[in-house]
Amino acid sequence: MSLSRRKFLGWIGAAGMTAVAGRKASAATTHHFEGYPDSIAVLHDTTLCIGCRRCEGACNAVNALPAPEKPFTDLTVLEKDRRTTSKTYTVVNQKSGAGNGKVFVKKQCNHCLEPACASACFVKAFKKTKEGAVTYDQSVCVGCRYCMIACPFEIPTYEYDNPFSPQVMKCTMCHPRVVEGKLPGCVESCPTEALVFGKRDDLLKIARQRIARRSDTYVDHIYGEREMGGTSWLYLSSVPFESIGMRMDLGITPAPELTAGALGAVPMVVGLWPILLTGIYAMNKRKEKIAAEEKAQAVASTLADAEEKAVARLDEVMEKAKQEKTQAIEKAIKEALEAEAKARAEAESTTDQESDVTDDSEKDA
């Protein structure tokens, strides 16, 4: 599909006029979401986490995700700081603790009480459920990826390698399991109870009790209680949160209050976006086609050059072999002639000696 820049800009101009004249967009960014008071959450106590990666394995199984390059029993991956991907909804990272100790931190969607992803999504593909999870509806998603830009925790990822029906991928807090009365896969698999599931208000009370009982161990802060208006994933730590990769610059203002004005002030985006995506897709495909053609030409040129050099080298080797063969034949003939001449000379010498002996015998007789 070929698309000039002039035609692409013309399409966008036409679509923009249509959007302004004929429709009014309803952006999710203009709605201030207050959250659900009885929603559930997960408390991650990093002091109890042993970095076994069982939560990763359970998440992979529950969500039918592709197998990782290295098995979940391989703990060497903890030595490298990782982030979630479209094929991995949760990761455990190893951080330095007090002294020479280690702290293991689980990372996944934090399921904000007032999600930035839902605030930024003008088609409402993301929704905060009454259970506490932030869910995603692929059927209405237009692939704008505003959610990826808006998320302060850099969690949503895009299936760039899926050309037909790419989705925005992230942890769902196992929402389908939760509505059935089951635990999230990661919580159920944790052998040390480093993950606790329950009502958010109850988990906050548990976290405060732990801090009070062991004030010499815990930092006096529950991460997620108020960050970005609060999250449904709460953390306890024995070391400062910034030292284990947690952002401490987010403030306590919910995301919708920060994004509603900026993103809600562009009503024509709903009309423009499908055309914009089509144009970007066409341009990307054209770039890919040109790149593929250039690559094919480069490969063909390289192969032709290699073939030419190979033929020249073969001719050189053949000529050298021919010369060596000729020299070997000439040498063999020369040696044969010399041997024959020597043998003839020796034979003649022997004949002469025998003749001299015969003559001497006749004289004596």
Tab-separated table of C-alpha atoms in Angstrom:
chain	number	residue	atom	x	y	z
A	1	MET	CA	0.000	0.000	0.000
A	2	SER	CA	1.534	3.307	-1.127
A	3	LEU	CA	0.585	6.555	0.597
A	4	SER	CA	2.151	9.957	-0.003
A	5	ARG	CA	2.591	12.445	2.799
A	6	ARG	CA	0.376	14.936	0.924
A	7	LYS	CA	-2.489	12.427	0.676
A	8	PHE	CA	-2.076	11.411	4.328
A	9	LEU	CA	-2.284	15.032	5.534
A	10	GLY	CA	-5.265	15.571	3.258
A	11	TRP	CA	-7.085	12.638	4.855
A	12	ILE	CA	-6.385	13.969	8.333
A	13	GLY	CA	-7.639	17.424	7.404
A	14	ALA	CA	-10.883	16.008	6.032
A	15	ALA	CA	-11.389	13.775	9.051
A	16	GLY	CA	-10.732	16.668	11.414
A	17	MET	CA	-13.375	18.856	9.764
A	18	THR	CA	-15.864	15.994	9.916
A	19	ALA	CA	-15.132	15.397	13.585
A	20	VAL	CA	-15.539	19.050	14.510
A	21	ALA	CA	-18.677	19.592	12.452
A	22	GLY	CA	-20.532	16.343	12.961
A	23	ARG	CA	-19.738	14.748	16.301
A	24	LYS	CA	-18.768	15.422	19.874
A	25	ALA	CA	-16.265	13.026	21.435
A	26	SER	CA	-16.753	11.686	24.915
A	27	ALA	CA	-13.316	11.263	26.462
A	28	ALA	CA	-12.879	9.182	29.581
A	29	THR	CA	-10.421	11.818	30.758
A	30	THR	CA	-13.219	14.212	31.702
A	31	HIS	CA	-14.674	11.828	34.273
A	32	HIS	CA	-13.228	11.935	37.779
A	33	PHE	CA	-13.397	8.410	39.161
A	34	GLU	CA	-13.575	8.096	42.941
A	35	GLY	CA	-12.875	4.365	43.294
A	36	TYR	CA	-14.735	1.668	45.233
A	37	PRO	CA	-14.578	1.797	49.054
A	38	ASP	CA	-14.764	-1.986	49.577
A	39	SER	CA	-12.372	-2.982	46.826
A	40	ILE	CA	-9.812	-5.700	47.402
A	41	ALA	CA	-6.058	-5.457	47.169
A	42	VAL	CA	-2.757	-7.278	47.671
A	43	LEU	CA	-0.126	-6.488	50.278
A	44	HIS	CA	3.434	-7.347	49.253
A	45	ASP	CA	5.746	-7.610	52.258
A	46	THR	CA	9.207	-7.520	50.722
A	47	THR	CA	10.806	-8.651	54.000
A	48	LEU	CA	9.189	-12.068	53.506
A	49	CYS	CA	9.903	-12.487	49.800
A	50	ILE	CA	12.672	-15.021	49.012
A	51	GLY	CA	12.842	-14.483	45.259
A	52	CYS	CA	11.690	-18.003	44.386
A	53	ARG	CA	9.822	-16.788	41.249
A	54	ARG	CA	6.865	-19.084	41.961
A	55	CYS	CA	4.561	-16.110	41.554
A	56	GLU	CA	5.966	-15.599	38.057
A	57	GLY	CA	5.340	-19.230	37.172
A	58	ALA	CA	1.785	-19.119	38.523
A	59	CYS	CA	1.022	-15.908	36.623
A	60	ASN	CA	2.348	-17.475	33.442
A	61	ALA	CA	0.176	-20.569	33.887
A	62	VAL	CA	-3.030	-18.772	34.912
A	63	ASN	CA	-2.844	-16.340	31.996
A	64	ALA	CA	-1.614	-18.926	29.451
A	65	LEU	CA	1.423	-16.818	28.589
A	66	PRO	CA	4.338	-18.069	26.447
A	67	ALA	CA	7.101	-19.936	28.261
A	68	PRO	CA	10.105	-17.733	29.130
A	69	GLU	CA	13.554	-18.219	27.604
A	70	LYS	CA	14.852	-19.445	30.965
A	71	PRO	CA	12.795	-21.660	33.300
A	72	PHE	CA	11.273	-20.183	36.442
A	73	THR	CA	13.662	-22.305	38.501
A	74	ASP	CA	16.595	-20.331	37.098
A	75	LEU	CA	17.233	-17.615	39.672
A	76	THR	CA	20.144	-16.017	37.803
A	77	VAL	CA	17.628	-13.773	36.019
A	78	LEU	CA	17.101	-11.955	39.317
A	79	GLU	CA	20.567	-10.442	38.969
A	80	LYS	CA	19.326	-8.275	36.088
A	81	ASP	CA	16.698	-5.599	36.620
A	82	ARG	CA	13.625	-6.584	34.599
A	83	ARG	CA	10.298	-5.017	33.715
A	84	THR	CA	6.976	-6.452	32.646
A	85	THR	CA	6.360	-7.213	28.962
A	86	SER	CA	3.487	-8.296	26.744
A	87	LYS	CA	4.449	-11.900	27.564
A	88	THR	CA	5.299	-11.399	31.236
A	89	TYR	CA	2.776	-9.760	33.543
A	90	THR	CA	4.925	-9.864	36.680
A	91	VAL	CA	8.631	-10.002	37.507
A	92	VAL	CA	10.651	-10.256	40.704
A	93	ASN	CA	13.749	-8.075	40.910
A	94	GLN	CA	16.633	-8.411	43.330
A	95	LYS	CA	17.769	-5.243	45.109
A	96	SER	CA	20.438	-4.467	47.680
A	97	GLY	CA	19.281	-4.480	51.276
A	98	ALA	CA	20.870	-3.457	54.540
A	99	GLY	CA	24.499	-4.522	54.842
A	100	ASN	CA	25.112	-7.287	52.337
A	101	GLY	CA	21.495	-8.411	52.397
A	102	LYS	CA	19.127	-8.710	49.468
A	103	VAL	CA	15.582	-7.503	48.975
A	104	PHE	CA	13.248	-9.080	46.429
A	105	VAL	CA	10.514	-6.908	44.951
A	106	LYS	CA	7.588	-8.102	42.845
A	107	LYS	CA	6.556	-5.768	40.045
A	108	GLN	CA	3.214	-5.798	38.197
A	109	CYS	CA	0.266	-3.490	37.558
A	110	ASN	CA	-0.484	-1.618	40.786
A	111	HIS	CA	-4.203	-1.303	39.950
A	112	CYS	CA	-4.568	2.340	40.956
A	113	LEU	CA	-7.751	3.418	42.708
A	114	GLU	CA	-8.124	6.102	40.030
A	115	PRO	CA	-6.085	4.646	37.158
A	116	ALA	CA	-4.029	6.858	34.874
A	117	CYS	CA	-4.544	4.373	32.040
A	118	ALA	CA	-8.333	4.617	32.338
A	119	SER	CA	-8.103	8.392	32.622
A	120	ALA	CA	-6.077	8.653	29.418
A	121	CYS	CA	-8.184	6.192	27.408
A	122	PHE	CA	-10.810	8.092	25.372
A	123	VAL	CA	-12.609	4.878	24.320
A	124	LYS	CA	-12.766	3.481	27.859
A	125	ALA	CA	-10.851	0.303	27.076
A	126	PHE	CA	-9.595	0.322	30.674
A	127	LYS	CA	-11.961	0.127	33.616
A	128	LYS	CA	-11.557	0.031	37.378
A	129	THR	CA	-13.775	-2.788	38.623
A	130	LYS	CA	-15.605	-2.832	41.934
A	131	GLU	CA	-13.402	-5.793	42.953
A	132	GLY	CA	-10.295	-3.617	42.646
A	133	ALA	CA	-8.678	-4.816	39.424
A	134	VAL	CA	-8.106	-2.575	36.421
A	135	THR	CA	-9.322	-4.552	33.406
A	136	TYR	CA	-8.869	-4.096	29.662
A	137	ASP	CA	-11.411	-4.476	26.833
A	138	GLN	CA	-9.675	-5.308	23.574
A	139	SER	CA	-12.876	-4.951	21.537
A	140	VAL	CA	-12.945	-1.154	21.906
A	141	CYS	CA	-9.200	-0.451	21.995
A	142	VAL	CA	-7.911	1.570	19.025
A	143	GLY	CA	-4.241	0.999	19.797
A	144	CYS	CA	-3.417	4.626	20.606
A	145	ARG	CA	-1.235	3.557	23.537
A	146	TYR	CA	-2.029	6.678	25.579
A	147	CYS	CA	-2.274	4.291	28.527
A	148	MET	CA	1.400	3.404	28.168
A	149	ILE	CA	2.379	7.062	28.251
A	150	ALA	CA	0.051	7.916	31.127
A	151	CYS	CA	1.002	5.083	33.502
A	152	PRO	CA	3.479	6.450	36.071
A	153	PHE	CA	4.664	2.914	36.828
A	154	GLU	CA	5.401	2.044	33.153
A	155	ILE	CA	3.356	-1.130	33.225
A	156	PRO	CA	1.113	-1.498	30.117
A	157	THR	CA	2.965	-3.012	27.160
A	158	TYR	CA	1.963	-3.467	23.536
A	159	GLU	CA	2.069	-6.576	21.361
A	160	TYR	CA	4.272	-5.121	18.633
A	161	ASP	CA	4.991	-8.600	17.277
A	162	ASN	CA	1.281	-9.325	16.712
A	163	PRO	CA	0.405	-7.745	13.328
A	164	PHE	CA	-3.259	-8.778	13.180
A	165	SER	CA	-4.840	-8.128	16.573
A	166	PRO	CA	-2.295	-6.501	18.906
A	167	GLN	CA	-3.399	-5.813	22.460
A	168	VAL	CA	-2.217	-3.774	25.404
A	169	MET	CA	-1.039	-6.348	27.935
A	170	LYS	CA	-0.723	-6.130	31.711
A	171	CYS	CA	-1.580	-7.864	34.980
A	172	THR	CA	-5.329	-8.153	35.609
A	173	MET	CA	-5.034	-9.163	39.274
A	174	CYS	CA	-6.541	-12.426	37.994
A	175	HIS	CA	-9.938	-10.712	37.894
A	176	PRO	CA	-11.744	-13.742	36.344
A	177	ARG	CA	-10.497	-15.892	39.248
A	178	VAL	CA	-11.338	-13.283	41.858
A	179	VAL	CA	-14.987	-13.008	40.754
A	180	GLU	CA	-15.170	-16.806	41.147
A	181	GLY	CA	-13.983	-16.487	44.742
A	182	LYS	CA	-10.443	-17.673	44.032
A	183	LEU	CA	-7.107	-16.070	44.899
A	184	PRO	CA	-4.903	-14.428	42.289
A	185	GLY	CA	-2.409	-16.973	40.942
A	186	CYS	CA	0.635	-15.227	42.399
A	187	VAL	CA	-0.904	-14.956	45.876
A	188	GLU	CA	-1.971	-18.593	45.889
A	189	SER	CA	1.493	-19.811	44.912
A	190	CYS	CA	3.563	-17.749	47.389
A	191	PRO	CA	5.208	-20.162	49.886
A	192	THR	CA	6.161	-17.490	52.452
A	193	GLU	CA	2.940	-15.448	52.511
A	194	ALA	CA	4.834	-12.441	51.231
A	195	LEU	CA	1.621	-11.710	49.306
A	196	VAL	CA	-1.610	-11.216	51.250
A	197	PHE	CA	-4.977	-10.798	49.529
A	198	GLY	CA	-8.015	-9.121	51.053
A	199	LYS	CA	-10.005	-5.914	51.410
A	200	ARG	CA	-7.773	-2.885	50.970
A	201	ASP	CA	-8.833	-1.294	54.245
A	202	ASP	CA	-8.057	-4.513	56.130
A	203	LEU	CA	-4.644	-4.823	54.479
A	204	LEU	CA	-3.773	-1.264	55.464
A	205	LYS	CA	-4.566	-2.154	59.092
A	206	ILE	CA	-2.393	-5.294	58.853
A	207	ALA	CA	0.461	-3.267	57.364
A	208	ARG	CA	0.279	-0.656	60.144
A	209	GLN	CA	0.275	-3.388	62.786
A	210	ARG	CA	3.400	-4.963	61.310
A	211	ILE	CA	5.173	-1.615	61.233
A	212	ALA	CA	4.187	-0.927	64.841
A	213	ARG	CA	5.318	-4.354	66.083
A	214	ARG	CA	8.631	-4.263	64.219
A	215	SER	CA	9.498	-0.596	63.917
A	216	ASP	CA	13.190	-1.518	63.843
A	217	THR	CA	12.622	-3.571	60.672
A	218	TYR	CA	10.086	-1.735	58.545
A	219	VAL	CA	10.230	1.687	56.953
A	220	ASP	CA	7.356	3.684	58.416
A	221	HIS	CA	5.497	3.959	55.140
A	222	ILE	CA	2.981	1.849	53.220
A	223	TYR	CA	3.760	2.339	49.550
A	224	GLY	CA	0.563	2.605	47.536
A	225	GLU	CA	-1.586	3.915	50.363
A	226	ARG	CA	-1.618	7.407	48.895
A	227	GLU	CA	0.760	7.421	45.895
A	228	MET	CA	-1.111	8.784	42.841
A	229	GLY	CA	-4.293	8.782	44.895
A	230	GLY	CA	-3.692	5.231	46.143
A	231	THR	CA	-3.257	1.817	44.558
A	232	SER	CA	-4.656	-1.674	45.080
A	233	TRP	CA	-1.148	-3.093	45.374
A	234	LEU	CA	0.499	-2.158	48.656
A	235	TYR	CA	4.141	-2.573	49.707
A	236	LEU	CA	6.107	-2.895	52.939
A	237	SER	CA	9.899	-2.625	52.974
A	238	SER	CA	12.839	-2.737	55.345
A	239	VAL	CA	14.849	-0.276	53.222
A	240	PRO	CA	13.894	3.074	51.638
A	241	PHE	CA	11.508	2.494	48.756
A	242	GLU	CA	13.571	4.545	46.320
A	243	SER	CA	16.478	2.117	46.850
A	244	ILE	CA	14.355	-0.789	45.583
A	245	GLY	CA	13.175	0.933	42.435
A	246	MET	CA	9.939	2.513	43.683
A	247	ARG	CA	9.096	6.029	42.525
A	248	MET	CA	8.847	8.543	45.356
A	249	ASP	CA	8.140	11.595	43.187
A	250	LEU	CA	4.531	10.834	42.251
A	251	GLY	CA	2.737	12.812	44.914
A	252	ILE	CA	-0.754	11.962	46.140
A	253	THR	CA	-2.898	13.602	43.449
A	254	PRO	CA	-4.989	11.069	41.470
A	255	ALA	CA	-4.124	10.775	37.804
A	256	PRO	CA	-7.507	11.997	36.453
A	257	GLU	CA	-6.984	15.385	38.065
A	258	LEU	CA	-3.674	15.684	36.219
A	259	THR	CA	-4.802	14.419	32.808
A	260	ALA	CA	-8.471	15.369	32.431
A	261	GLY	CA	-7.864	18.918	31.228
A	262	ALA	CA	-5.048	18.125	28.803
A	263	LEU	CA	-6.542	15.072	27.119
A	264	GLY	CA	-10.185	16.069	27.386
A	265	ALA	CA	-9.508	19.336	25.515
A	266	VAL	CA	-9.063	17.529	22.184
A	267	PRO	CA	-12.574	16.357	21.172
A	268	MET	CA	-11.690	15.655	17.542
A	269	VAL	CA	-9.176	12.965	18.505
A	270	VAL	CA	-11.843	10.263	18.295
A	271	GLY	CA	-12.557	11.134	14.667
A	272	LEU	CA	-8.922	11.654	13.753
A	273	TRP	CA	-7.435	8.637	15.451
A	274	PRO	CA	-8.570	5.826	13.079
A	275	ILE	CA	-7.292	7.824	10.095
A	276	LEU	CA	-4.087	8.651	11.935
A	277	LEU	CA	-3.483	4.996	12.746
A	278	THR	CA	-4.203	4.004	9.147
A	279	GLY	CA	-1.734	6.570	7.879
A	280	ILE	CA	0.958	5.584	10.360
A	281	TYR	CA	0.410	1.929	9.526
A	282	ALA	CA	0.703	2.615	5.794
A	283	MET	CA	3.861	4.668	6.274
A	284	ASN	CA	5.402	2.012	8.484
A	285	LYS	CA	4.552	-0.701	5.971
A	286	ARG	CA	6.102	1.378	3.183
A	287	LYS	CA	9.245	1.867	5.269
A	288	GLU	CA	9.346	-1.853	5.933
A	289	LYS	CA	8.930	-2.592	2.199
A	290	ILE	CA	11.709	-0.170	1.232
A	291	ALA	CA	13.948	-1.559	3.976
A	292	ALA	CA	13.235	-5.114	2.801
A	293	GLU	CA	14.023	-4.183	-0.820
A	294	GLU	CA	17.250	-2.455	0.191
A	295	LYS	CA	18.173	-5.447	2.320
A	296	ALA	CA	17.431	-7.834	-0.550
A	297	GLN	CA	19.538	-5.723	-2.912
A	298	ALA	CA	22.380	-5.617	-0.408
A	299	VAL	CA	22.202	-9.380	0.092
A	300	ALA	CA	22.098	-10.004	-3.681
A	301	SER	CA	25.052	-7.665	-4.209
A	302	THR	CA	27.000	-9.350	-1.429
A	303	LEU	CA	26.237	-12.801	-2.808
A	304	ALA	CA	27.219	-11.744	-6.345
A	305	ASP	CA	30.463	-10.259	-5.065
A	306	ALA	CA	31.158	-13.369	-3.006
A	307	GLU	CA	30.383	-15.600	-5.994
A	308	GLU	CA	32.683	-13.562	-8.247
A	309	LYS	CA	35.488	-13.778	-5.713
A	310	ALA	CA	34.858	-17.492	-5.273
A	311	VAL	CA	35.045	-18.088	-9.043
A	312	ALA	CA	38.246	-16.055	-9.283
A	313	ARG	CA	39.718	-17.950	-6.366
A	314	LEU	CA	38.681	-21.261	-7.911
A	315	ASP	CA	40.289	-20.312	-11.228
A	316	GLU	CA	43.435	-19.346	-9.355
A	317	VAL	CA	43.485	-22.638	-7.475
A	318	MET	CA	42.807	-24.627	-10.647
A	319	GLU	CA	45.568	-22.826	-12.535
A	320	LYS	CA	47.973	-23.388	-9.685
A	321	ALA	CA	46.997	-27.054	-9.526
A	322	LYS	CA	47.456	-27.338	-13.276
A	323	GLN	CA	50.919	-25.811	-13.051
A	324	GLU	CA	51.852	-28.055	-10.160
A	325	LYS	CA	50.599	-31.073	-12.077
A	326	THR	CA	52.601	-30.094	-15.183
A	327	GLN	CA	55.700	-29.539	-13.090
A	328	ALA	CA	55.175	-32.865	-11.344
A	329	ILE	CA	54.835	-34.664	-14.697
A	330	GLU	CA	57.903	-32.950	-16.110
A	331	LYS	CA	59.853	-33.808	-12.991
A	332	ALA	CA	58.704	-37.438	-13.132
A	333	ILE	CA	59.665	-37.683	-16.817
A	334	LYS	CA	63.030	-36.108	-16.135
A	335	GLU	CA	63.688	-38.472	-13.229
A	336	ALA	CA	62.591	-41.432	-15.349
A	337	LEU	CA	64.882	-40.413	-18.206
A	338	GLU	CA	67.757	-39.883	-15.826
A	339	ALA	CA	67.131	-43.278	-14.233
A	340	GLU	CA	66.947	-44.916	-17.632
A	341	ALA	CA	70.179	-43.230	-18.767
A	342	LYS	CA	71.894	-44.289	-15.584
A	343	ALA	CA	70.674	-47.866	-15.960
A	344	ARG	CA	71.838	-47.911	-19.584
A	345	ALA	CA	75.246	-46.584	-18.608
A	346	GLU	CA	75.561	-49.194	-15.884
A	347	ALA	CA	74.535	-51.924	-18.314
A	348	GLU	CA	77.043	-50.780	-20.900
A	349	SER	CA	79.752	-50.662	-18.255
A	350	THR	CA	78.933	-54.204	-17.160
A	351	THR	CA	79.028	-55.422	-20.786
A	352	ASP	CA	82.402	-53.838	-21.359
A	353	GLN	CA	83.794	-55.491	-18.232
A	354	GLU	CA	82.494	-58.904	-19.290
A	355	SER	CA	84.008	-58.416	-22.745
A	356	ASP	CA	87.392	-57.580	-21.237
A	357	VAL	CA	87.260	-60.716	-19.072
A	358	THR	CA	86.473	-62.883	-22.116
A	359	ASP	CA	89.351	-61.458	-24.109
A	360	ASP	CA	91.781	-62.070	-21.240
A	361	SER	CA	90.592	-65.684	-20.972
A	362	GLU	CA	91.177	-66.307	-24.707
A	363	LYS	CA	94.671	-64.891	-24.476
A	364	ASP	CA	95.586	-67.195	-21.591
A	365	ALA	CA	94.315	-70.165	-23.521
